[in-house]
Structure formats: structure tokens, C-alpha cells
Short mmCIF file of C-alpha atoms in Angstrom, two decimals:
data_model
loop_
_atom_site.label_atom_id
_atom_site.label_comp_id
_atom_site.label_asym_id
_atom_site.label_seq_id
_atom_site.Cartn_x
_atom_site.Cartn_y
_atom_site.Cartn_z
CA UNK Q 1 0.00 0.00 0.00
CA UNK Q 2 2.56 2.26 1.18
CA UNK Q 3 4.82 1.46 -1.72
CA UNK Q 4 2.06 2.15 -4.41
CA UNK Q 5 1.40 5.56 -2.71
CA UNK Q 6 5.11 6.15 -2.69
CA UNK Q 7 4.93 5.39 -6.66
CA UNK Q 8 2.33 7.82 -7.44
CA UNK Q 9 4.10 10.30 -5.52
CA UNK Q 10 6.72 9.94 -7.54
CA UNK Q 11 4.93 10.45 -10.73
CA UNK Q 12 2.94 13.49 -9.62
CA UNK Q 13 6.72 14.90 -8.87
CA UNK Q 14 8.15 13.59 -11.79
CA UNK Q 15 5.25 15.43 -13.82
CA UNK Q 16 6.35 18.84 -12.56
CA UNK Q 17 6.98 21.27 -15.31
CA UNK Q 18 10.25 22.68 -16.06
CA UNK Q 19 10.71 26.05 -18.13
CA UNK Q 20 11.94 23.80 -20.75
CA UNK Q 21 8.82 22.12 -21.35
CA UNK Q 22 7.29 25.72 -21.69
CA UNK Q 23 9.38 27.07 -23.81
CA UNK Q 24 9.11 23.81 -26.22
CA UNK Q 25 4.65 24.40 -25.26
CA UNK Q 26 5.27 28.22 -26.43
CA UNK Q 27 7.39 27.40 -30.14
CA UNK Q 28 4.95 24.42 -30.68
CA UNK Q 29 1.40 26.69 -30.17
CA UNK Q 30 3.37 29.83 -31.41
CA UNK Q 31 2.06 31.49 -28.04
CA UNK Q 32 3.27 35.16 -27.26
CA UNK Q 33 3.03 36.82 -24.08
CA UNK Q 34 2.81 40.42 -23.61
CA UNK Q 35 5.22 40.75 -20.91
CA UNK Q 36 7.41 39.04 -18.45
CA UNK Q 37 4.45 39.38 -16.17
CA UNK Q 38 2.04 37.11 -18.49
CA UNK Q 39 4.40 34.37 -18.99
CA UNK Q 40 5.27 33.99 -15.17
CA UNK Q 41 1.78 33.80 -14.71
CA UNK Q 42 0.93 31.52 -17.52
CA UNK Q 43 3.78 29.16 -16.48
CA UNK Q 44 2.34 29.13 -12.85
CA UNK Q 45 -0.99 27.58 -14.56
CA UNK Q 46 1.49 25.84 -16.88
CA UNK Q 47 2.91 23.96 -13.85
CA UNK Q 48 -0.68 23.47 -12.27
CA UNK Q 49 -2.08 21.74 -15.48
CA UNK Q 50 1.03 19.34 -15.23
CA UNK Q 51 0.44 18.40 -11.99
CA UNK Q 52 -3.13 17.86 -12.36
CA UNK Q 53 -2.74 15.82 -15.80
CA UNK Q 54 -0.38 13.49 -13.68
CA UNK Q 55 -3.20 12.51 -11.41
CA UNK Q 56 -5.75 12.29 -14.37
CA UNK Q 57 -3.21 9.82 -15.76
CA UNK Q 58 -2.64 7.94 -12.21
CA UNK Q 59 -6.56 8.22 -11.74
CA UNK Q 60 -6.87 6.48 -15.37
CA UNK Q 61 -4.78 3.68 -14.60
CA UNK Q 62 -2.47 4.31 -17.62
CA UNK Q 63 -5.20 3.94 -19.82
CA UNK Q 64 -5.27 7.36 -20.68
CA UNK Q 65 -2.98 10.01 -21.26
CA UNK Q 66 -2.99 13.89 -20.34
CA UNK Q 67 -0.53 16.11 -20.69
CA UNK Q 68 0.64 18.99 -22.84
CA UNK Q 69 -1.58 20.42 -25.61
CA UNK Q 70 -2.93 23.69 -26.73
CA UNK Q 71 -4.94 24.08 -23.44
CA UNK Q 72 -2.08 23.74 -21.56
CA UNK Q 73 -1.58 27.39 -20.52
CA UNK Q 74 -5.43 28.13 -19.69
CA UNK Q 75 -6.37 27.69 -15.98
CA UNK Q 76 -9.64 25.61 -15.54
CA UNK Q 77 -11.89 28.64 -15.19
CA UNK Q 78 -10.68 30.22 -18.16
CA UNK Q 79 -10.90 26.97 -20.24
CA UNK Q 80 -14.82 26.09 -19.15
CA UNK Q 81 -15.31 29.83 -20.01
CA UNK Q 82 -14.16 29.74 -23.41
CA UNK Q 83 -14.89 26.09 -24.62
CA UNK Q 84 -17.55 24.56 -22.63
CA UNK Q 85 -21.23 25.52 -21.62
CA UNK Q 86 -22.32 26.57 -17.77
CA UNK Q 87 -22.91 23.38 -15.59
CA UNK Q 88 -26.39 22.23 -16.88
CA UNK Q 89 -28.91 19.71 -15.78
CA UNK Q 90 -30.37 18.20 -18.86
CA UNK Q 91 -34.40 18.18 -18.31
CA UNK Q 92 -35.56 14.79 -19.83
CA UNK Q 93 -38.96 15.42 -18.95
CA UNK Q 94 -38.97 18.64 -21.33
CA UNK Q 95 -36.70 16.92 -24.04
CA UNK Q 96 -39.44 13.79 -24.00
CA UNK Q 97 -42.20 16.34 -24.64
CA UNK Q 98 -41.15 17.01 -28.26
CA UNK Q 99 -39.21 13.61 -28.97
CA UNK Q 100 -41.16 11.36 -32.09
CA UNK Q 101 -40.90 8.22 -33.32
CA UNK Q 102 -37.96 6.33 -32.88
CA UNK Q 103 -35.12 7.22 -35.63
CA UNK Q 104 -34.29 4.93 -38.60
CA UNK Q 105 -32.61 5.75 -41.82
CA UNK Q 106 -32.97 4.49 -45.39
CA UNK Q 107 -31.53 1.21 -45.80
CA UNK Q 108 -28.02 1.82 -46.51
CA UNK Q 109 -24.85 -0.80 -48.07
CA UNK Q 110 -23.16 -0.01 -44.24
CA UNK Q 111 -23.57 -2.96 -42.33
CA UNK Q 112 -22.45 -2.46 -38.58
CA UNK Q 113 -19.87 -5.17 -36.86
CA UNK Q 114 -21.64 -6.05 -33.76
CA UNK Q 115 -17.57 -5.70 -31.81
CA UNK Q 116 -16.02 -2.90 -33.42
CA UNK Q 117 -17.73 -0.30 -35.61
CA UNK Q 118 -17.39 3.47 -36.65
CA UNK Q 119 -19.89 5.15 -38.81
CA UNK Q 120 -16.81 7.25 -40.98
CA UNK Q 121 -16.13 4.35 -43.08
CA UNK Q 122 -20.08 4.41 -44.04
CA UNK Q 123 -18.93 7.88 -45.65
CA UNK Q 124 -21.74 9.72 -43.01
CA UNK Q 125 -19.04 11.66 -40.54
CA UNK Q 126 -17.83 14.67 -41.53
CA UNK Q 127 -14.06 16.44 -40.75
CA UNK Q 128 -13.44 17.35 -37.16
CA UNK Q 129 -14.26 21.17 -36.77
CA UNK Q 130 -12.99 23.70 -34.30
CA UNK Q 131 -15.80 25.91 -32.35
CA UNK Q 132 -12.91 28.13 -30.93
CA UNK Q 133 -13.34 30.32 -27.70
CA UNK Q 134 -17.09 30.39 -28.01
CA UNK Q 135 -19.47 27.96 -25.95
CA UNK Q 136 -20.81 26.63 -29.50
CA UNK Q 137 -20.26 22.70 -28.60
CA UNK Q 138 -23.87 21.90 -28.92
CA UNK Q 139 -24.76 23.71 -32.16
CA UNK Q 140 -21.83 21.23 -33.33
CA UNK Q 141 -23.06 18.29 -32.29
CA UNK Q 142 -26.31 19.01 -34.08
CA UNK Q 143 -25.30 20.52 -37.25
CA UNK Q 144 -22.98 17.07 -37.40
CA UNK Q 145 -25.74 14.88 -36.52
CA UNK Q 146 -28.18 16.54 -38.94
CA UNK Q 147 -25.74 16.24 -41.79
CA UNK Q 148 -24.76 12.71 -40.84
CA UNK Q 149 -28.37 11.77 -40.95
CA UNK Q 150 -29.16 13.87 -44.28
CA UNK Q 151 -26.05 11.95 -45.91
CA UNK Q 152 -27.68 8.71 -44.89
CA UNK Q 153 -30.74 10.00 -46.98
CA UNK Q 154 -29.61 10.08 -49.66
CA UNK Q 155 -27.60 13.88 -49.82
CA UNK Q 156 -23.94 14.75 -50.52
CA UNK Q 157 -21.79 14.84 -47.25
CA UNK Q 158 -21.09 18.39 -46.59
CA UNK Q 159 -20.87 20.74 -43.32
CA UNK Q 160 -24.30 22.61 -42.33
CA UNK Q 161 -24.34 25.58 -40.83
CA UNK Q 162 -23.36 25.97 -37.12
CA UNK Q 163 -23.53 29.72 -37.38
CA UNK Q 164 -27.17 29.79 -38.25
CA UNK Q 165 -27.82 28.33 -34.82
CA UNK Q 166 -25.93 30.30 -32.86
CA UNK Q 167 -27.46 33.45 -34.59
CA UNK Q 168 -30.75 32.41 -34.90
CA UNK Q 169 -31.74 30.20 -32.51
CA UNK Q 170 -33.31 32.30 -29.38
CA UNK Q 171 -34.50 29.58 -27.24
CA UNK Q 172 -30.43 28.60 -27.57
CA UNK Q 173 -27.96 30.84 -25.89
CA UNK Q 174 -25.26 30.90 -29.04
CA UNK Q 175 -21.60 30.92 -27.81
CA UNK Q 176 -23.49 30.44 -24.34
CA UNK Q 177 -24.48 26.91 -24.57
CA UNK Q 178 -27.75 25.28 -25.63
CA UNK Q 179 -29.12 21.32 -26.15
CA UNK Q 180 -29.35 19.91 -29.47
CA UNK Q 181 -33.20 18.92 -28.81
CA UNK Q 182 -33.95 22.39 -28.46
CA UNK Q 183 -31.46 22.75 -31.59
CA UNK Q 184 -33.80 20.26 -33.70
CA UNK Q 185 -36.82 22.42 -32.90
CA UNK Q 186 -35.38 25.30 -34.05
CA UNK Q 187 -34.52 23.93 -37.22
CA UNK Q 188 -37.87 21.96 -37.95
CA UNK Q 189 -39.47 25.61 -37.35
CA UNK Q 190 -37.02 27.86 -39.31
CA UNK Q 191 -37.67 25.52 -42.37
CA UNK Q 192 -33.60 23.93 -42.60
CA UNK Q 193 -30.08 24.15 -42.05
CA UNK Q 194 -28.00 26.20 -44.44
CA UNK Q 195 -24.45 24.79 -45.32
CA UNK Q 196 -21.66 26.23 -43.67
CA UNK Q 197 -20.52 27.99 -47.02
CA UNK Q 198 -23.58 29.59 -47.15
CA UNK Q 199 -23.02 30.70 -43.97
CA UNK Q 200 -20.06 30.68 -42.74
CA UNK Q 201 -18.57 30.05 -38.96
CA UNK Q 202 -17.62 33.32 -37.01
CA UNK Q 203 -16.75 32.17 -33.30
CA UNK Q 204 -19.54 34.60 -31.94
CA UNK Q 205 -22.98 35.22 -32.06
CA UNK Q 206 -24.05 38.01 -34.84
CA UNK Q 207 -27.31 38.90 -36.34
CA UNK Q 208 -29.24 36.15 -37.60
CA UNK Q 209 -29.32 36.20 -42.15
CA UNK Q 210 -31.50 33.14 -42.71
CA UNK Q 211 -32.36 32.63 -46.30
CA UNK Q 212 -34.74 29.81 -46.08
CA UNK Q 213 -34.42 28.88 -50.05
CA UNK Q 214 -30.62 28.43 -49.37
CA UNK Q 215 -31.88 25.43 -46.46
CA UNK Q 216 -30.20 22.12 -47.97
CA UNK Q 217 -32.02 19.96 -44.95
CA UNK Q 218 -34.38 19.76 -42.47
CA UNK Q 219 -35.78 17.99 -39.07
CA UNK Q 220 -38.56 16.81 -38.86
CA UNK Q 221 -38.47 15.16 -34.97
CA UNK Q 222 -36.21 13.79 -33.06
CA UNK Q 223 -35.59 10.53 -30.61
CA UNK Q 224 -34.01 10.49 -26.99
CA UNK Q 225 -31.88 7.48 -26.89
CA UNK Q 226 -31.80 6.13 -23.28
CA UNK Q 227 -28.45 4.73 -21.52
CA UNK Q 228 -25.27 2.91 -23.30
CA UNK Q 229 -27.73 0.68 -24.05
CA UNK Q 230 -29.90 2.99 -26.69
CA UNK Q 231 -26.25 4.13 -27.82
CA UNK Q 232 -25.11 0.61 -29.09
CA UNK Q 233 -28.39 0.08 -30.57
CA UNK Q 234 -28.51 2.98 -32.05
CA UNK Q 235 -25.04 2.25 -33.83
CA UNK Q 236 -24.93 -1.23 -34.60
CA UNK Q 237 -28.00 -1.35 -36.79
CA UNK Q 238 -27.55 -0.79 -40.40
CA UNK Q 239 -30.45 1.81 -40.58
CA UNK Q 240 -29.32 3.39 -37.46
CA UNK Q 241 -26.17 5.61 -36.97
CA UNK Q 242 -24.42 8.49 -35.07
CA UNK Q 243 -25.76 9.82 -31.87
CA UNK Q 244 -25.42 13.54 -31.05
CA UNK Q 245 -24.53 13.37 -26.80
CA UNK Q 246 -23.86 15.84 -24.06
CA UNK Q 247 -21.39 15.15 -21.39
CA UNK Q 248 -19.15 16.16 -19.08
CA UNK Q 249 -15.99 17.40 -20.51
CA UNK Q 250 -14.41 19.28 -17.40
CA UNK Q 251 -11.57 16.54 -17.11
CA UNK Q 252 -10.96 17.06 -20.67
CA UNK Q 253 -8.77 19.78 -21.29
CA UNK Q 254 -5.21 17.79 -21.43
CA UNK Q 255 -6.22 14.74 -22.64
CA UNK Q 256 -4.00 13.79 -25.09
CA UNK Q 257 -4.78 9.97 -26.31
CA UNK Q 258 -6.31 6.42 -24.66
CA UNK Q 259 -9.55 5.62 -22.90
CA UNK Q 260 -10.54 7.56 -20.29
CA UNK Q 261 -11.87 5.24 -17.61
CA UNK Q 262 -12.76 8.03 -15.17
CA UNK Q 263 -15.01 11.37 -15.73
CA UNK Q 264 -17.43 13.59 -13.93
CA UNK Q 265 -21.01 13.66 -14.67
CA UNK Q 266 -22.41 17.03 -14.53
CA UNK Q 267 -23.89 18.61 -18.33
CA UNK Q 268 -21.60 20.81 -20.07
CA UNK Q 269 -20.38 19.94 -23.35
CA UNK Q 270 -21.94 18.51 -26.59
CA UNK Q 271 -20.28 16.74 -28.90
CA UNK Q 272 -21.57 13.38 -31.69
CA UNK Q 273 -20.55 9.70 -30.71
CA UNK Q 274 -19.74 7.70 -34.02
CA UNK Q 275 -19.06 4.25 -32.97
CA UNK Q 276 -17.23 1.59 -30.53
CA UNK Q 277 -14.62 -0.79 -30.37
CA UNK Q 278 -14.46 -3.83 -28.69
CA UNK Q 279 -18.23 -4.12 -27.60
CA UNK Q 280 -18.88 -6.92 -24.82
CA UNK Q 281 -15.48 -7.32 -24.41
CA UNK Q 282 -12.46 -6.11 -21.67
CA UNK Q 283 -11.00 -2.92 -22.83
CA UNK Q 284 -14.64 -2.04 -24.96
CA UNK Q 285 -14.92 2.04 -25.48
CA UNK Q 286 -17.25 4.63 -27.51
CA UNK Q 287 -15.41 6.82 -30.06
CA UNK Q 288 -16.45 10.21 -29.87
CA UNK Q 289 -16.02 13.10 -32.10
CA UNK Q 290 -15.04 16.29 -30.29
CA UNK Q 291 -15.00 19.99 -31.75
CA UNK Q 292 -11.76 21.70 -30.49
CA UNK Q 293 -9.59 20.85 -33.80
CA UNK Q 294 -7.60 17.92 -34.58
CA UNK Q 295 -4.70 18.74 -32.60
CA UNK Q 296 -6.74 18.18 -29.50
CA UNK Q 297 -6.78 14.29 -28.19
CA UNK Q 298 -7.06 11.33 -30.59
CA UNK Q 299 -6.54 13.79 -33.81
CA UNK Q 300 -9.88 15.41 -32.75
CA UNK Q 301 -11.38 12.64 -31.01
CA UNK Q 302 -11.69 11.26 -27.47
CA UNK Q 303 -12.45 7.40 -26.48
CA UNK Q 304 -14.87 6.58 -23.64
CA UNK Q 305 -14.87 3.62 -21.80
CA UNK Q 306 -17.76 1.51 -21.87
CA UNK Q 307 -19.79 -0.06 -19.22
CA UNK Q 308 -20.04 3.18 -16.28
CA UNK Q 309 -21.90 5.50 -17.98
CA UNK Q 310 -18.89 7.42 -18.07
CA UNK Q 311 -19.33 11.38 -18.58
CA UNK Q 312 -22.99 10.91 -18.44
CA UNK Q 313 -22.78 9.46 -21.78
CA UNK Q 314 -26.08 7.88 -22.21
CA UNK Q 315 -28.23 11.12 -19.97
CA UNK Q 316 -28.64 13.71 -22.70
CA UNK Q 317 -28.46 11.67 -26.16
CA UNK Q 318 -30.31 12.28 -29.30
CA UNK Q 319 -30.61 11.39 -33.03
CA UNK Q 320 -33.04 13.06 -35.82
CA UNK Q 321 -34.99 12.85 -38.75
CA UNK Q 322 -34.66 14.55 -41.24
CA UNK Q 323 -35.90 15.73 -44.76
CA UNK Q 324 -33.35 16.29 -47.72
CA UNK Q 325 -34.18 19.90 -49.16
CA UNK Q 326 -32.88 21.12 -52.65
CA UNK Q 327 -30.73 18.02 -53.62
CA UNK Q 328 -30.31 17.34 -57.28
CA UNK Q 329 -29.66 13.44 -55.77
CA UNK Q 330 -32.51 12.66 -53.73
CA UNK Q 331 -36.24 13.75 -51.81
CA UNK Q 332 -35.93 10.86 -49.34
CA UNK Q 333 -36.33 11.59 -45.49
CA UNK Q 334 -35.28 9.51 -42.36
CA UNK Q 335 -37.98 7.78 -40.25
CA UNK Q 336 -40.88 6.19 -40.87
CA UNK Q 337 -41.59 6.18 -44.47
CA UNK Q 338 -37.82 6.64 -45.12
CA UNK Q 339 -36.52 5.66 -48.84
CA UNK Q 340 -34.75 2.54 -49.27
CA UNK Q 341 -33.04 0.33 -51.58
CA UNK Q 342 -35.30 -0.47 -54.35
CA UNK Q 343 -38.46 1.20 -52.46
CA UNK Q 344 -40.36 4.01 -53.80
CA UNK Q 345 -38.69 7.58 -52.81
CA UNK Q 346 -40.79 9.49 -50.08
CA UNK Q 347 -42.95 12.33 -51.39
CA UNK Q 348 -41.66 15.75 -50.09
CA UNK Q 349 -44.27 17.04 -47.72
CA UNK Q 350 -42.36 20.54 -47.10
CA UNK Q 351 -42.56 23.84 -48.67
CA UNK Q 352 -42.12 23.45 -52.28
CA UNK Q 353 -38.78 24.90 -51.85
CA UNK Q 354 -37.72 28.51 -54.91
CA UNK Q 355 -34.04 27.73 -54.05
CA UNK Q 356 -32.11 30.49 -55.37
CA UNK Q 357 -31.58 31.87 -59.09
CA UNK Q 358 -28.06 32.65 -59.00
CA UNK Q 359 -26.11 31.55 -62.35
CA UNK Q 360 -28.75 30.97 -64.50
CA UNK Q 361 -29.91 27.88 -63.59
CA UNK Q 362 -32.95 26.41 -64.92
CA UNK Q 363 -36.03 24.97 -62.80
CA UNK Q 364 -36.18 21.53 -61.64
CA UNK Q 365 -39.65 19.98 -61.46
CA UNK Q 366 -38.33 17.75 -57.86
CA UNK Q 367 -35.55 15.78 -57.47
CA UNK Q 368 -35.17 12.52 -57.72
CA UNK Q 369 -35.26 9.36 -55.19
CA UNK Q 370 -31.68 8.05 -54.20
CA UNK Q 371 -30.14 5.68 -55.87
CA UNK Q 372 -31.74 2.23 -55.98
CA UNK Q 373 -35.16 3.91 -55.51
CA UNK Q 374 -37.94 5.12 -57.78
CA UNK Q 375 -37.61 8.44 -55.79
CA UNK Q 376 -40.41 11.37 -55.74
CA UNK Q 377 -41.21 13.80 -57.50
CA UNK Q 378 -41.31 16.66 -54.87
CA UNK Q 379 -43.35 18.85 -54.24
CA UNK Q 380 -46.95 18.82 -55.67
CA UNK Q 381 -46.72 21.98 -57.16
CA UNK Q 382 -42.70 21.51 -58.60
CA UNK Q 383 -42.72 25.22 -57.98
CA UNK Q 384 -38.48 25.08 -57.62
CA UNK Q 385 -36.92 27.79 -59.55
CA UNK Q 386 -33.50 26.24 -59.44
CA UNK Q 387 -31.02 25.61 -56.78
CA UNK Q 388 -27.20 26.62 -56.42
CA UNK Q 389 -24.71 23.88 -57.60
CA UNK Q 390 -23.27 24.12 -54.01
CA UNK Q 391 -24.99 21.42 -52.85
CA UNK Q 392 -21.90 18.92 -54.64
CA UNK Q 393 -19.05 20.95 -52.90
CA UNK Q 394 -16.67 18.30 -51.70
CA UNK Q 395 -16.51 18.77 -48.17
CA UNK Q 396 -12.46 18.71 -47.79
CA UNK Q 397 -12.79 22.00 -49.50
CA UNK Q 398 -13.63 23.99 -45.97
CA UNK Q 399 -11.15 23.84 -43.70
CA UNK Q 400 -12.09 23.91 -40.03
CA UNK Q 401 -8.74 22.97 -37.78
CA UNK Q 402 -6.99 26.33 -36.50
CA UNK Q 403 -3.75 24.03 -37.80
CA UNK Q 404 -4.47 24.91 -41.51
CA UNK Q 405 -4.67 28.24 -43.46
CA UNK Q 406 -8.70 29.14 -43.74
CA UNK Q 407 -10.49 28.96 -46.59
CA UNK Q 408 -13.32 31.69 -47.33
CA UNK Q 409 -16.02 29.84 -49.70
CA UNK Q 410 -17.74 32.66 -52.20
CA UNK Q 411 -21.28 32.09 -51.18
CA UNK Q 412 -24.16 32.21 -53.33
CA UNK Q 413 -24.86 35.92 -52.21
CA UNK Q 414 -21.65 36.75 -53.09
CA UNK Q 415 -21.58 35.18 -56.79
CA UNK Q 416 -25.24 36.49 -57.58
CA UNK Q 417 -23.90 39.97 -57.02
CA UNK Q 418 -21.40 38.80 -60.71
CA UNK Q 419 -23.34 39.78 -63.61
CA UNK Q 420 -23.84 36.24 -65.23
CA UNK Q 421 -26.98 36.86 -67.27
CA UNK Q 422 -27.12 36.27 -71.15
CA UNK Q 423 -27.49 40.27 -71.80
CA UNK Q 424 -24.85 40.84 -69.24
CA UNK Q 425 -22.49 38.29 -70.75
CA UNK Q 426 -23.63 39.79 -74.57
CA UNK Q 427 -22.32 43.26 -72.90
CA UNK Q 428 -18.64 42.13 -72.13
CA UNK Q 429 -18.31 40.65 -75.28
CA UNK Q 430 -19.30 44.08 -77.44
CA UNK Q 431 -17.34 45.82 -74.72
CA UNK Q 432 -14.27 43.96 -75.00
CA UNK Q 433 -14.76 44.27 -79.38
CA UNK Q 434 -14.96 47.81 -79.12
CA UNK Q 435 -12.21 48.34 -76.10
CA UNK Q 436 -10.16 46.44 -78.79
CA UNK Q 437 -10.15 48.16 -81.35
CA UNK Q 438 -9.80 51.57 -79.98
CA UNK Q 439 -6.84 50.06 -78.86
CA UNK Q 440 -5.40 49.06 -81.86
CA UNK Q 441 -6.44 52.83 -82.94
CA UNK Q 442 -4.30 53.98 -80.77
CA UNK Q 443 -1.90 51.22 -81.72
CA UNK Q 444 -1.44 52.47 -85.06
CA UNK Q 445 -1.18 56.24 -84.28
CA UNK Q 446 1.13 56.66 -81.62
CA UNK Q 447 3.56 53.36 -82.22
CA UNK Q 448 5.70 55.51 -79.19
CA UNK Q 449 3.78 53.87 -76.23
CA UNK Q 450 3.84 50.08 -77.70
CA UNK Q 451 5.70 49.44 -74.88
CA UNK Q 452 3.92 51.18 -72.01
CA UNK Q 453 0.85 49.20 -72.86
#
């Protein structure tokens, strides 16, 4: 007894931080201090994080690792400030009032290994994102569940909108925290999701620019999933699939790799759980999909051990269905009356959706059913004027980790603003003819500025 106490000791010691480790912390994160002041200070929690990651390690058993990453240098007020949500008891009675019928998706080619299983190599997950210093987590979790869900209906993989929430959302609280079934609501009632090039990610809340013909997908209900137990049945069925979740993520800040076997249990992070590994066996854990970047934990993610309830991992879980919106690929919705392979396409029982009218594009009387099925054929009236192309944008093109230059996506605003219309186009051309040959006027006449021009 004495000797394993001794041991621990010893690696809580061992674990203090020396000004070398800092310095290597500062050149890795590029982190610069306004004065000698600030980095004393910052070291001081820089020591304080080491010593508590040591006993998160000894309190894991080894199986999981903390140590130095990019929160290194926050102390624990300032990180639950800036990247999680006020301490929140989730209100299951309130969440039940608006859950449906239990969640199923079209019958897709993934079929689930009972043991091991993660729902990116059925092509639904999107890239890890990075919320930044704003208390975002749980417009995340359901932008990522929405758009795993829509994929899994038959639309192209691509990020929705986490901005819209945050702006728009009023029973929310934006970079204040929020629940994803509150989340779903607001979606279902605003008429869709845009996608995140529409409109884009800002870190902090802003005035809200819905444009409900640029809405790609929609809710129409959602599901409480009850206990580890609704978790692995919700991801082990072939026409199930990810589970938005919100947890306790206080002992999270310096985790760096491993299962954590150990975690608190009070509400205040949201994030989407995408599968598990070793199910019914020793060492069995849930794979979950964090927002803080990929240079945070298991390149973005964190694994959970199965078994405790761990985090509260099973308390506040959700998945929901959904309705594809102005998709060139398929109409089909998730739930009851989902499409499926080699069924009839669901009829689209939303707004009959004008889409926008930016590059010319022609009408389209409804798209069609996913593959395999006979599809729909919209809305009754087929009143679409035409929808952006942006719908196909391969999602790798937005760039969400603070690790890689950002990309800023010309949005469909933007590019109606470029006069692409067959007069405008006619225009150019005559005004590039006559710009021509005034130039080769002046060409001629005064051979003296050839080679200014």
C-alpha cells in the first residue's frame, strides 16, 4: 500500500513542469506573451495543469494520457469559459415532450460489426471542426448529426451551418451553450439548415441572415436514446447511426490519447458519438467526435470507456430525422416512411422549396429518389426555380482545424452579385470588341507607347 502511494508520488513529482517544457509548449502553439508578467503567470498555470494531468493519468490507470496540448496554458476557469457551456442539468422530462418516433434511416450498403464499428467508413461523418473560444459545442453536435443523418438519406456529405444556430436560434444561448433537442426544434421551425458555405462560422454570435431557399435539410423530430444501451443500438444497426450526446468534458482539457476510464457527470459539453470498439469485451470504449480541432486528443477525437456510464454518456443523447431539401440526388427523409433500396422515394411534404436563381440555372420539377429507388417527384406543385450547384461541394474544400490556413467559400450571395446573365455576358463581349479596337487605334497612331501598354 505504502509502496504504491510512494509510486504515485513519484509520478505526480516527476510530472512537474520545467521552463523547458514551456518554452518547447510556447514554439509548438506559437504562443506570445505580452510581458514578463504574463508568462510567469501563464507558467504558474502551466505547472498546475502538469500536476493535475499526472493525477488524471494515475486516476486512469495508464489507460489514458494527459498532458501537454494547446490548453495547456489556460487555468480551468478560463478553459470552461471559453470552450464549454455553464454546468447544466439536462431536463428529460422537457426533451421527451417534443421527442417522435424512434429514428431509422434508409436502408443503406453499411452494415455495422456487432464488436467494433465506426460510422466514418459508411462515408456519413464529416471532418473534425474547431468551435474556438465560443461555448458553441452543442450547435456542433447538431449541425454534425443533422448532416450525418441527411447523408444517410440520400444527400452529398457536406458541413451545415453551425452559425445559423448560434445566430438564430433564441430559445439557444449561441456561444453560451444550448441542447441539441432544443437545436432540432429550431430547425424543424425555421424551415432547414443552411451549409456552412452559405453561412459561414464566425466564433460569436451576430445577427441572424436566414435565407430559407438556401436550407439544404431539415428535421422533422427527433428521438431520446436512453443509456449505453440505446447508444449501441442505435449504432450497430444498419439503418441506425451516429448519436449527437452531451457530457461532461471538465476533465478534458489535457487529454492527449487512450480511454478515459474516469469522468465527472455534470452537463456541459456537446459533442456526436460515431461508434465503438471492442463491444462486450475487456477494454470495450465509444469513439467520440469532439469539436476543439484535430490537434486536441485522438486527432480530434476522445475514447470513452464503456460499461459506467462514463461522462454521463447515455443522460442527454439524441438522433433526428430529417428531410433532404434542394438536392439534385434525392427527396428521401429519415424515419418512418424513409426511402430505401429499391423502395419508392418518399414524397416531399415541405414547402415546395424557390431555391435560389443565381447563375442561370434552370427549374427543376423535384428531385429525384436516391439511388436504388424510384424516388419522388417533390413537391406537388414543382414550384423550384433552381437551386445553387453548391450542394456537390466536396466537403475537404472547408477547412475547419486552426492548424491549416482558412479557406473563405464565395457564397451564393456573393456570386449572384457577378453579372452572369445572357445580356450581361452579350455586354462584355461588345465591350471587350470595341475596347479592342480603340486600342489598336491607338496602336497604329502613336507606335511611341507600344511598350507602355
Amino acid at each position: 500500500m505504502r509502496s504504491s502511494i510512494f509510486l504515485a508520488l513519484l509520478a505526480i513529482g516527476l510530472a512537474v513542469a520545467s521552463r523547458e517544457d514551456f518554452h518547447s509548449f510556447i514554439t509548438k502553439y506559437n504562443r506570445k506573451y505580452v510581458d514578463q508578467a504574463e508568462y510567469e503567470h501563464r507558467f504558474a498555470i502551466f505547472e498546475q495543469n502538469m500536476l493535475r494531468s499526472a493525477k488524471l493519468s494515475q486516476q486512469n490507470q495508464g489507460s489514458a494520457t494527459f498532458g501537454v496540448n494547446k490548453f495547456a496554458d489556460l487555468s480551468e476557469d478560463e478553459f470552461r469559459a471559453q470552450y464549454l457551456m455553464p454546468p447544466t442539468f439536462f431536463n428529460e422530462e422537457e426533451a421527451k415532450k417534443y421527442a417522435t418516433e424512434p429514428v431509422k434511416t434508409a436502408d443503406t450498403s453499411c452494415s455495422p460489426n456487432p464488436t467494433t464499428y465506426d460510422w466514418n467508413s459508411c462515408g456519413c461523418i464529416g471532418a473534425v471542426r474547431n468551435q474556438q473560444q465560443c461555448g458553441s459545442c452543442w450547435a456542433f453536435s447538431t449541425a454534425e448529426t443533422v448532416e450525418s443523418y441527411c447523408e444517410l438519406a440520400g444527400a452529398p456529405l457536406e458541413p451545415l451551418s453551425v452559425q445559423q444556430m448560434v445566430d438564430c436560434d433564441t430559445t439557444d444561448q449561441g456561444c453560451n451553450g444550448g441542447f441539441p433537442y432544443q437545436a432540432y426544434q429550431y430547425i424543424q421551425q425555421a424551415g432547414g439548415l443552411e451549409t456552412e458555405a452559405e453561412y459561414p462560422y464566425t466564433a460569436e454570435g451576430g445577427t441572424c441572415s436566414f435565407n430559407a431557399g438556401e436550407a439544404v435539410c431539415t428535421v422533422t423530430g427527433y428521438q431520446n436514446i436512453n443509456g449505453e444501451t440505446g447508444l449501441y443500438s442505435q449504432t450497430s444497426s444498419s439503418n441506425g447511426g451516429p448519436v449527437s450526446i452531451c457530457v461532461d468534458a471538465s476533465s478534458w482539457q489535457t487529454y492527449t490519447g487512450g480511454v478515459i476510464t474516469t469522468c465527472g457527470s455534470t452537463i456541459d459539453h456537446c459533442v456526436q458519438l460515431t461508434g465503438y470498439t471492442n463491444y462486450g469485451q475487456s477494454g470495450a470504449y465509444w469513439m467520440v467526435r469532439n469539436s476543439w480541432g484535430t490537434s486536441w486528443g485522438e486527432q480530434g477525437y476522445i475514447w470513452v470507456s464503456i460499461g459506467q456510464n462514463l461522462c454521463g454518456i447515455g443522460n442527454s443523447a439524441t438522433v433526428p430525422n430529417v428531410q433532404v431539401l434542394n438536392n439534385n440526388n434525392s427527396t428521401g427523409s429519415t424515419g418512418s416512411g424513409s426511402t430505401g433500396s429499391g423502395s419508392t422515394g418518399s414524397t416531399s411534404t415541405g414547402s415546395s422549396s424557390t431555391g435560389s436563381t443565381s447563375t442561370g440555372s434552370t427549374g427543376s420539377t423535384g428531385s429525384t429518389g436516391s439511388t436504388g429507388s424510384t424516388g419522388s417527384t417533390g413537391s406537388s406543385t414543382g414550384s423550384s426555380t433552381g437551386s445553387t450547384s453548391t450542394n456537390n461541394m466536396v466537403v475537404d474544400e472547408i477547412i475547419f482545424e486552426e492548424e491549416r490556413p482558412q479557406v473563405t467559400a464565395v457564397s451564393s450571395k456573393t456570386r449572384s452579385m457577378i453579372p452572369m446573365s445572357i445580356g450581361g455576358a452579350a455586354f462584355v463581349v461588345v465591350m471587350v470588341v470595341v475596347l479592342g479596337a480603340i486600342y489598336m487605334t491607338r496602336r497604329e497612331r502613336t507606335p511611341t507607347f507600344e511598350s507602355r501598354l
